[in-house]
Coordinates of C-alpha atoms and ligand atoms in Angstrom, one line a residue:
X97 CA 111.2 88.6 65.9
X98 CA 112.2 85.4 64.2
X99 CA 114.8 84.7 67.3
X100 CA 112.0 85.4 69.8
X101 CA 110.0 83.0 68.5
X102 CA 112.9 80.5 68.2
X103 CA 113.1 81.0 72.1
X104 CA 109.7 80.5 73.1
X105 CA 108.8 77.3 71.4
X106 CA 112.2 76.0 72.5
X107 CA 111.1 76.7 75.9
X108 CA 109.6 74.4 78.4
X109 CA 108.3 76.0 80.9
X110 CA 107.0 73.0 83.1
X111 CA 110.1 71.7 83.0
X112 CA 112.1 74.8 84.5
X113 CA 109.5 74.9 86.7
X114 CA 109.8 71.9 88.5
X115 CA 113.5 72.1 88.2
X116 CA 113.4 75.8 90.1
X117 CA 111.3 74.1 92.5
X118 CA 113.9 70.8 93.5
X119 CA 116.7 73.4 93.3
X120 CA 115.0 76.0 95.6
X121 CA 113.4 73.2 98.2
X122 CA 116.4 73.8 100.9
X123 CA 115.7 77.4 100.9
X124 CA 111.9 76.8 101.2
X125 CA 110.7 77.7 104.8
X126 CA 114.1 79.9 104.9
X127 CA 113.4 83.8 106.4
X128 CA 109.8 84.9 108.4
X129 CA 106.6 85.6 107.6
X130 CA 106.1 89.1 108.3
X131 CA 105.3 89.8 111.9
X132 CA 104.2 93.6 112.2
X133 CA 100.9 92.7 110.7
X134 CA 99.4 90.0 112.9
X135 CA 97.2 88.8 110.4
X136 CA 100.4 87.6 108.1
X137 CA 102.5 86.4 110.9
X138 CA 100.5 83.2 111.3
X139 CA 101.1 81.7 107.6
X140 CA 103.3 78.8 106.9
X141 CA 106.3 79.6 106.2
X142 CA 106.9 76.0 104.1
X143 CA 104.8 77.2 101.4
X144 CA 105.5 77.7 98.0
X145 CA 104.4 77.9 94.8
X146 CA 105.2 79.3 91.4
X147 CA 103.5 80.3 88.1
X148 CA 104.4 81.8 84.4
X149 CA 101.9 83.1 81.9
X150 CA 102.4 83.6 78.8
X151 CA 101.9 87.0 76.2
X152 CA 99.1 84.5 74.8
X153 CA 98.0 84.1 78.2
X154 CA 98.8 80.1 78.9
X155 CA 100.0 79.6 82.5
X156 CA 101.9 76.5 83.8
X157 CA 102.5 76.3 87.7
X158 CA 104.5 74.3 90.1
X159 CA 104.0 73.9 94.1
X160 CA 101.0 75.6 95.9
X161 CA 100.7 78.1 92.3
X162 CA 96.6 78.6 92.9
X163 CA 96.7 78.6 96.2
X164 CA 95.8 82.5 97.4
X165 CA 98.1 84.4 99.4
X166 CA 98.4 88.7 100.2
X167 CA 99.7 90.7 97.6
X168 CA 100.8 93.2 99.9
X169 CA 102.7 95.9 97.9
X170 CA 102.8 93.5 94.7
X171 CA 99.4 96.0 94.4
X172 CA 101.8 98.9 94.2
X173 CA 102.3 97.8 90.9
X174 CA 99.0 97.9 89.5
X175 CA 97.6 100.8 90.9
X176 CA 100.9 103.1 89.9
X177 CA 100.0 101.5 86.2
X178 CA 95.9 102.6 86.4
X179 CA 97.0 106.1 88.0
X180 CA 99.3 106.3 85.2
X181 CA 96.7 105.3 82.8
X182 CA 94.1 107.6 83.7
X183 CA 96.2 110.6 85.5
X184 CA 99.3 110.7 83.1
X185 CA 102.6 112.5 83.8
X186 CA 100.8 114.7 86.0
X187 CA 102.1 112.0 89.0
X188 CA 105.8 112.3 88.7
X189 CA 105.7 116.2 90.3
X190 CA 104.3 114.2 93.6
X191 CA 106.4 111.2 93.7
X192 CA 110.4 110.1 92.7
X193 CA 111.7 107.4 90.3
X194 CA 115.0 106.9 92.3
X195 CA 115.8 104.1 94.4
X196 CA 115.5 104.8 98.3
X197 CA 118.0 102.5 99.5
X198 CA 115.8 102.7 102.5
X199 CA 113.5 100.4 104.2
X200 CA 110.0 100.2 102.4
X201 CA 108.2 101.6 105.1
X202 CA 111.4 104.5 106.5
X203 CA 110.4 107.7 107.2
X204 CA 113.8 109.6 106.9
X205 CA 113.9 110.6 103.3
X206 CA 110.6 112.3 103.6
X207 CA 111.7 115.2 105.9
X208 CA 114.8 116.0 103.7
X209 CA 113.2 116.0 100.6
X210 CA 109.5 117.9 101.1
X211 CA 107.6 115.1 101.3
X212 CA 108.3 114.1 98.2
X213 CA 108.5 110.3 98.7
X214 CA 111.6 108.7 96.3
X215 CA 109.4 106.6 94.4
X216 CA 106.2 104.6 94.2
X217 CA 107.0 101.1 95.4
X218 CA 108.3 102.6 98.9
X219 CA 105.1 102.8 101.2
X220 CA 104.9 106.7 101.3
X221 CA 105.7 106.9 97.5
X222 CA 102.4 104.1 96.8
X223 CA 100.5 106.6 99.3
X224 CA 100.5 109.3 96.9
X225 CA 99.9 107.1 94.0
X226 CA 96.7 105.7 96.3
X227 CA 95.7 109.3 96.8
X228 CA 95.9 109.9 92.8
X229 CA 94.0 106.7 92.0
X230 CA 91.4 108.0 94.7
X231 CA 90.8 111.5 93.2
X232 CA 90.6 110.3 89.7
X233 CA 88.2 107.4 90.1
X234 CA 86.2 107.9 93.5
X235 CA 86.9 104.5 95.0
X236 CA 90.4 103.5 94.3
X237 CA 90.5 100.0 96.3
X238 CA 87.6 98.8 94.2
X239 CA 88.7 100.2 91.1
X240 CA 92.0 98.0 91.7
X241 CA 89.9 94.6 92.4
X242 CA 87.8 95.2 89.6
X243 CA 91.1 95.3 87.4
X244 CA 92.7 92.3 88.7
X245 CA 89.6 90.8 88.0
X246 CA 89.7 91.6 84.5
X247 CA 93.1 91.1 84.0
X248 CA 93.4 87.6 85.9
X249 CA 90.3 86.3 84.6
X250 CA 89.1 85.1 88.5
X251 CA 85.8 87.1 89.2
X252 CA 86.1 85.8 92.8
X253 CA 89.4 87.8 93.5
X254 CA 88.5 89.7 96.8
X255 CA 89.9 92.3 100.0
X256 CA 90.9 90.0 102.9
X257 CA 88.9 92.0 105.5
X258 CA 90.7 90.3 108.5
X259 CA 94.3 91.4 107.3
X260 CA 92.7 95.0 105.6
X261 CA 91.9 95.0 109.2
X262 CA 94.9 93.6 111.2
X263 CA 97.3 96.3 109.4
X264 CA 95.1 99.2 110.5
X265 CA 95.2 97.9 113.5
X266 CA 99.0 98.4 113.5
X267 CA 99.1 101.2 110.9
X268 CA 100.7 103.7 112.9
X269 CA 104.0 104.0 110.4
X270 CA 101.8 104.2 107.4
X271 CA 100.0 106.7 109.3
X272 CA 102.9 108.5 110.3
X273 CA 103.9 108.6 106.9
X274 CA 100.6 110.1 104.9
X275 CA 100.0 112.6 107.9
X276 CA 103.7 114.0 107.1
X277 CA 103.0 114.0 103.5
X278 CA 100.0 116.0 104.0
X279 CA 102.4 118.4 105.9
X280 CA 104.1 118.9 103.1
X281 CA 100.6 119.8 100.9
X282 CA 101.0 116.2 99.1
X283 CA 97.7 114.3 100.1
X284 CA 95.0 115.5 98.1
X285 CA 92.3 113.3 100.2
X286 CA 92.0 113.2 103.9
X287 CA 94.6 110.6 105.6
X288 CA 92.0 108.4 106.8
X289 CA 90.5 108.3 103.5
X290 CA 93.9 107.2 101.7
X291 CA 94.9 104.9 104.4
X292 CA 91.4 103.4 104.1
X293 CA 92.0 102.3 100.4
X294 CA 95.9 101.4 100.9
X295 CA 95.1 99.1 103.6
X296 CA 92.3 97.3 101.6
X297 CA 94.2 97.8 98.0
X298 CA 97.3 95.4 100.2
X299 CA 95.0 92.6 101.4
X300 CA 93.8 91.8 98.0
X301 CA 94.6 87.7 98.1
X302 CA 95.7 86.6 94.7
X303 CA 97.2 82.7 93.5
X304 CA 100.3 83.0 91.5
X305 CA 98.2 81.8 88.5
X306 CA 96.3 85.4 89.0
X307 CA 99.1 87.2 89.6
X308 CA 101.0 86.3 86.5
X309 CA 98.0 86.6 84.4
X310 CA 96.6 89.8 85.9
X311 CA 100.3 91.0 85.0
X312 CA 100.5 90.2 81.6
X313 CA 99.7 93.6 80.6
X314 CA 103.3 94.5 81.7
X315 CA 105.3 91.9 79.4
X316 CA 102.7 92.9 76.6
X317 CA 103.6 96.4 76.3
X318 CA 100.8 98.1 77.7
X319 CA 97.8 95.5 75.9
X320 CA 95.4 94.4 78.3
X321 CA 93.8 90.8 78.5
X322 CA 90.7 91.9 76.3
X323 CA 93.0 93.2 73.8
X324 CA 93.1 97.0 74.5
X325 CA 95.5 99.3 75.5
X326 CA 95.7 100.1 79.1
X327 CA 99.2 101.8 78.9
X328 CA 101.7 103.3 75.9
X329 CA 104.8 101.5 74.7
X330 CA 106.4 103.9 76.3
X331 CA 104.6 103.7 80.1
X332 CA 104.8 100.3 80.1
X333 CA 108.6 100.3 79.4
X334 CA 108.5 103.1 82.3
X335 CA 107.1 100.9 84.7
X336 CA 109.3 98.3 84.1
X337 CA 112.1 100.3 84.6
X338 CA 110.7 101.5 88.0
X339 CA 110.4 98.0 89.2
X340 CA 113.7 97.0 88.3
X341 CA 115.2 99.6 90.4
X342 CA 113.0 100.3 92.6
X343 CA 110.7 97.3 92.8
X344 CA 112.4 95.2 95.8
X345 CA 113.5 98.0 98.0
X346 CA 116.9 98.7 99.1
X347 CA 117.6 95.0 97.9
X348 CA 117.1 96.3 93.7
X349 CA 120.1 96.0 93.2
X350 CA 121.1 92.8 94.5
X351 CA 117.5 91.8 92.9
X352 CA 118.5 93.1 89.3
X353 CA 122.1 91.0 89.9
X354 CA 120.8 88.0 90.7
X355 CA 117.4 87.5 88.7
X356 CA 117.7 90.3 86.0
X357 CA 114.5 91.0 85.9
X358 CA 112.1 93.7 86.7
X359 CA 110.4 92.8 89.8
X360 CA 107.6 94.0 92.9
X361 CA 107.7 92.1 96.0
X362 CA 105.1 92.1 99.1
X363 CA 105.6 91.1 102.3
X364 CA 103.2 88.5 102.3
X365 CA 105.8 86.2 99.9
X366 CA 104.9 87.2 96.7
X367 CA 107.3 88.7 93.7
X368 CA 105.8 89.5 90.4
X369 CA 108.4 89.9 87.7
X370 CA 108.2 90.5 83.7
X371 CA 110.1 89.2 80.9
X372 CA 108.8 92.1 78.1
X373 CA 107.5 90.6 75.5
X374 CA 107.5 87.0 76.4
X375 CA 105.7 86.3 79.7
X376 CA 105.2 86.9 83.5
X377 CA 106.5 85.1 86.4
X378 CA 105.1 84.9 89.8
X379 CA 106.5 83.2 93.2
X380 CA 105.2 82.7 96.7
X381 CA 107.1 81.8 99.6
X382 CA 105.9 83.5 103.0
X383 CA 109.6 83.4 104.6
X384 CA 111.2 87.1 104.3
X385 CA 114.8 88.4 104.5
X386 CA 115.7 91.3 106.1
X387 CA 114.6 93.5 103.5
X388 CA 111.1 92.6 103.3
X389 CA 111.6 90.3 100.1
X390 CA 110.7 86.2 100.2
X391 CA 114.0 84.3 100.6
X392 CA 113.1 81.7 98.5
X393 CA 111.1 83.7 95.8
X394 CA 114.0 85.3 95.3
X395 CA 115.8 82.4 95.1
X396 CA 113.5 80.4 93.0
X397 CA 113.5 83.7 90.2
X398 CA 117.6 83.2 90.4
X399 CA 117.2 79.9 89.8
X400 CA 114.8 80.9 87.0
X401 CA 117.0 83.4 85.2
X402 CA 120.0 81.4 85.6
X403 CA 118.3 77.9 84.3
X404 CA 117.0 79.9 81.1
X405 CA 119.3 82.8 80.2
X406 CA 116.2 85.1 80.0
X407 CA 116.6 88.3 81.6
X408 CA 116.6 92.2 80.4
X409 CA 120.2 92.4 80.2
Ligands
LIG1868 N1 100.8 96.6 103.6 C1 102.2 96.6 103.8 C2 102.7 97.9 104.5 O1 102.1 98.9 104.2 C3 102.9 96.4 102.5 C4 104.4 96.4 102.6 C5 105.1 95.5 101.7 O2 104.4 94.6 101.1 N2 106.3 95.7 101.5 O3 103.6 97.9 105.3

């Protein structure tokens, strides 16, 4: 305890903040913006921006930090962490905790293994979890906005109908995926219905300042922003875990070598990760890798990791 607070005063997070920021600059605009969904394809790839908050909730930001961008499957996140909340255990008979080592949005696991998706930061695997949110609440997409809400502090968080709409649009492997699932007996709501809220749950636009807040709950062990408990020790701990190895795909690994951290990226640039017990980081840069994960987010959490000497490990 008495180290941890050592740490934290001694830390300046402005500082690291705008030293990630000069280090990372030649690998700003690096990678694509994500082209399968029209509505993303258009962003500029030269942004970037960066935030930590806190456990006591103070944020300090460097870049384009409050500017809002698509969480994408950051959202994955939060709505495996209210299923879990409301639903309990009962999830893990309908969805993995292993790492795919598959693309986010592959099909070829599914067949093999029943429809039992690998775990809930792949696409099919945050399906189900969408489907479980849906049948304990009613309306799962709102349910989620209305959290972030809470949790970021910004009452004017909001769905981004244009991309909610692009990915529909172009939906067909997310469609492909639930309609197998359901083959399998593992959708409890109708397809359309689940798509419905995924889609809308993705284009929820958040700044980094939001995202870090809204995320807090994560490096505090469960406690929520108004001081109650949204998750045990023990969940909380879980869902770190699951983010740390499953959080950025079939790049986890080379995620957990290089920043250390548990982490959830989107494909609209964003990467949320958590420092338990100390803070949250969040990073935005719309250029992807190959994987689906923002080449200089990524880079700029490295940076982070390496600068400090924080990380899980
Ligand atoms: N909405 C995107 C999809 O379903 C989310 C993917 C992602 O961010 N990795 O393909």
């Amino acid at each position: 305890m008495e180290n941890e607070a050592v740490t934290r005063a001694a830390l300046d997070y402005q500082g690291i903040l705008e030293q990630v920021a000069a280090d990372v600059a030649p690998q700003i605009g690096g990678g694509r913006p994500a082209e399968y969904i029209p509505a993303l394809a258009s962003v500029d790839p030269r942004r970037f921006g960066m935030a930590v908050a806190d456990i006591d909730g103070q944020v300090h930001g460097v870049g384009d930090w409050r500017e809002p961008f698509s969480a994408q499957s950051i959202t994955k996140v939060f709505t495996l962490a209210l299923t879990l909340a409301r639903g309990g255990e009962e999830l893990w008979a309908h969805v993995g905790r292993e790492p795919s080592g598959n693309p986010f949005n592959s099909l070829v696991q599914l067949e093999q293994e029943q429809g039992i998706p690998r775990n809930p930061f792949i696409n099919a695997g945050a399906l189900v979890v969408t489907d479980h949110l849906q049948g304990l609440t009613g309306d799962a997409s709102s349910e989620l906005l209305e959290f972030l809400r809470e949790e970021s502090g910004n009452p004017g968080l909001a769905f981004d109908q244009e991309v909610a709409e692009s990915e529909a649009a172009h939906g067909d492997r997310n469609a492909a995926l639930a309609h197998f699932m359901a083959a399998y007996g593992n959708m409890r709501n109708p397809v359309p219905t689940v798509l419905h809220h995924y889609f809308w749950q993705c284009s929820i636009t958040l700044s980094c300042a939001d995202l870090a807040t809204a995320g807090l709950f994560l490096a505090r062990h469960g406690v929520r922003a108004d001081s109650s408990r949204l998750l045990t020790l023990s969940e909380a701990k879980r869902i770190n875990a699951v983010m740390l190895t499953c959080g950025t795909y079939d790049a986890a690994g080379d995620f957990a070598y290089r920043v250390g951290l548990p982490g959830k990226s989107g494909v609209g640039g964003g990467i949320i990760a958590v420092i338990p017990g100390l803070c949250t980081l969040a990073v935005w840069s719309p250029g992807l890798d190959s994987r689906g994960n923002s080449v200089a987010g990524v880079a700029a959490l490295d940076r982070f990791t390496t600068l400090t000497g924080l990380s899980v490990f």
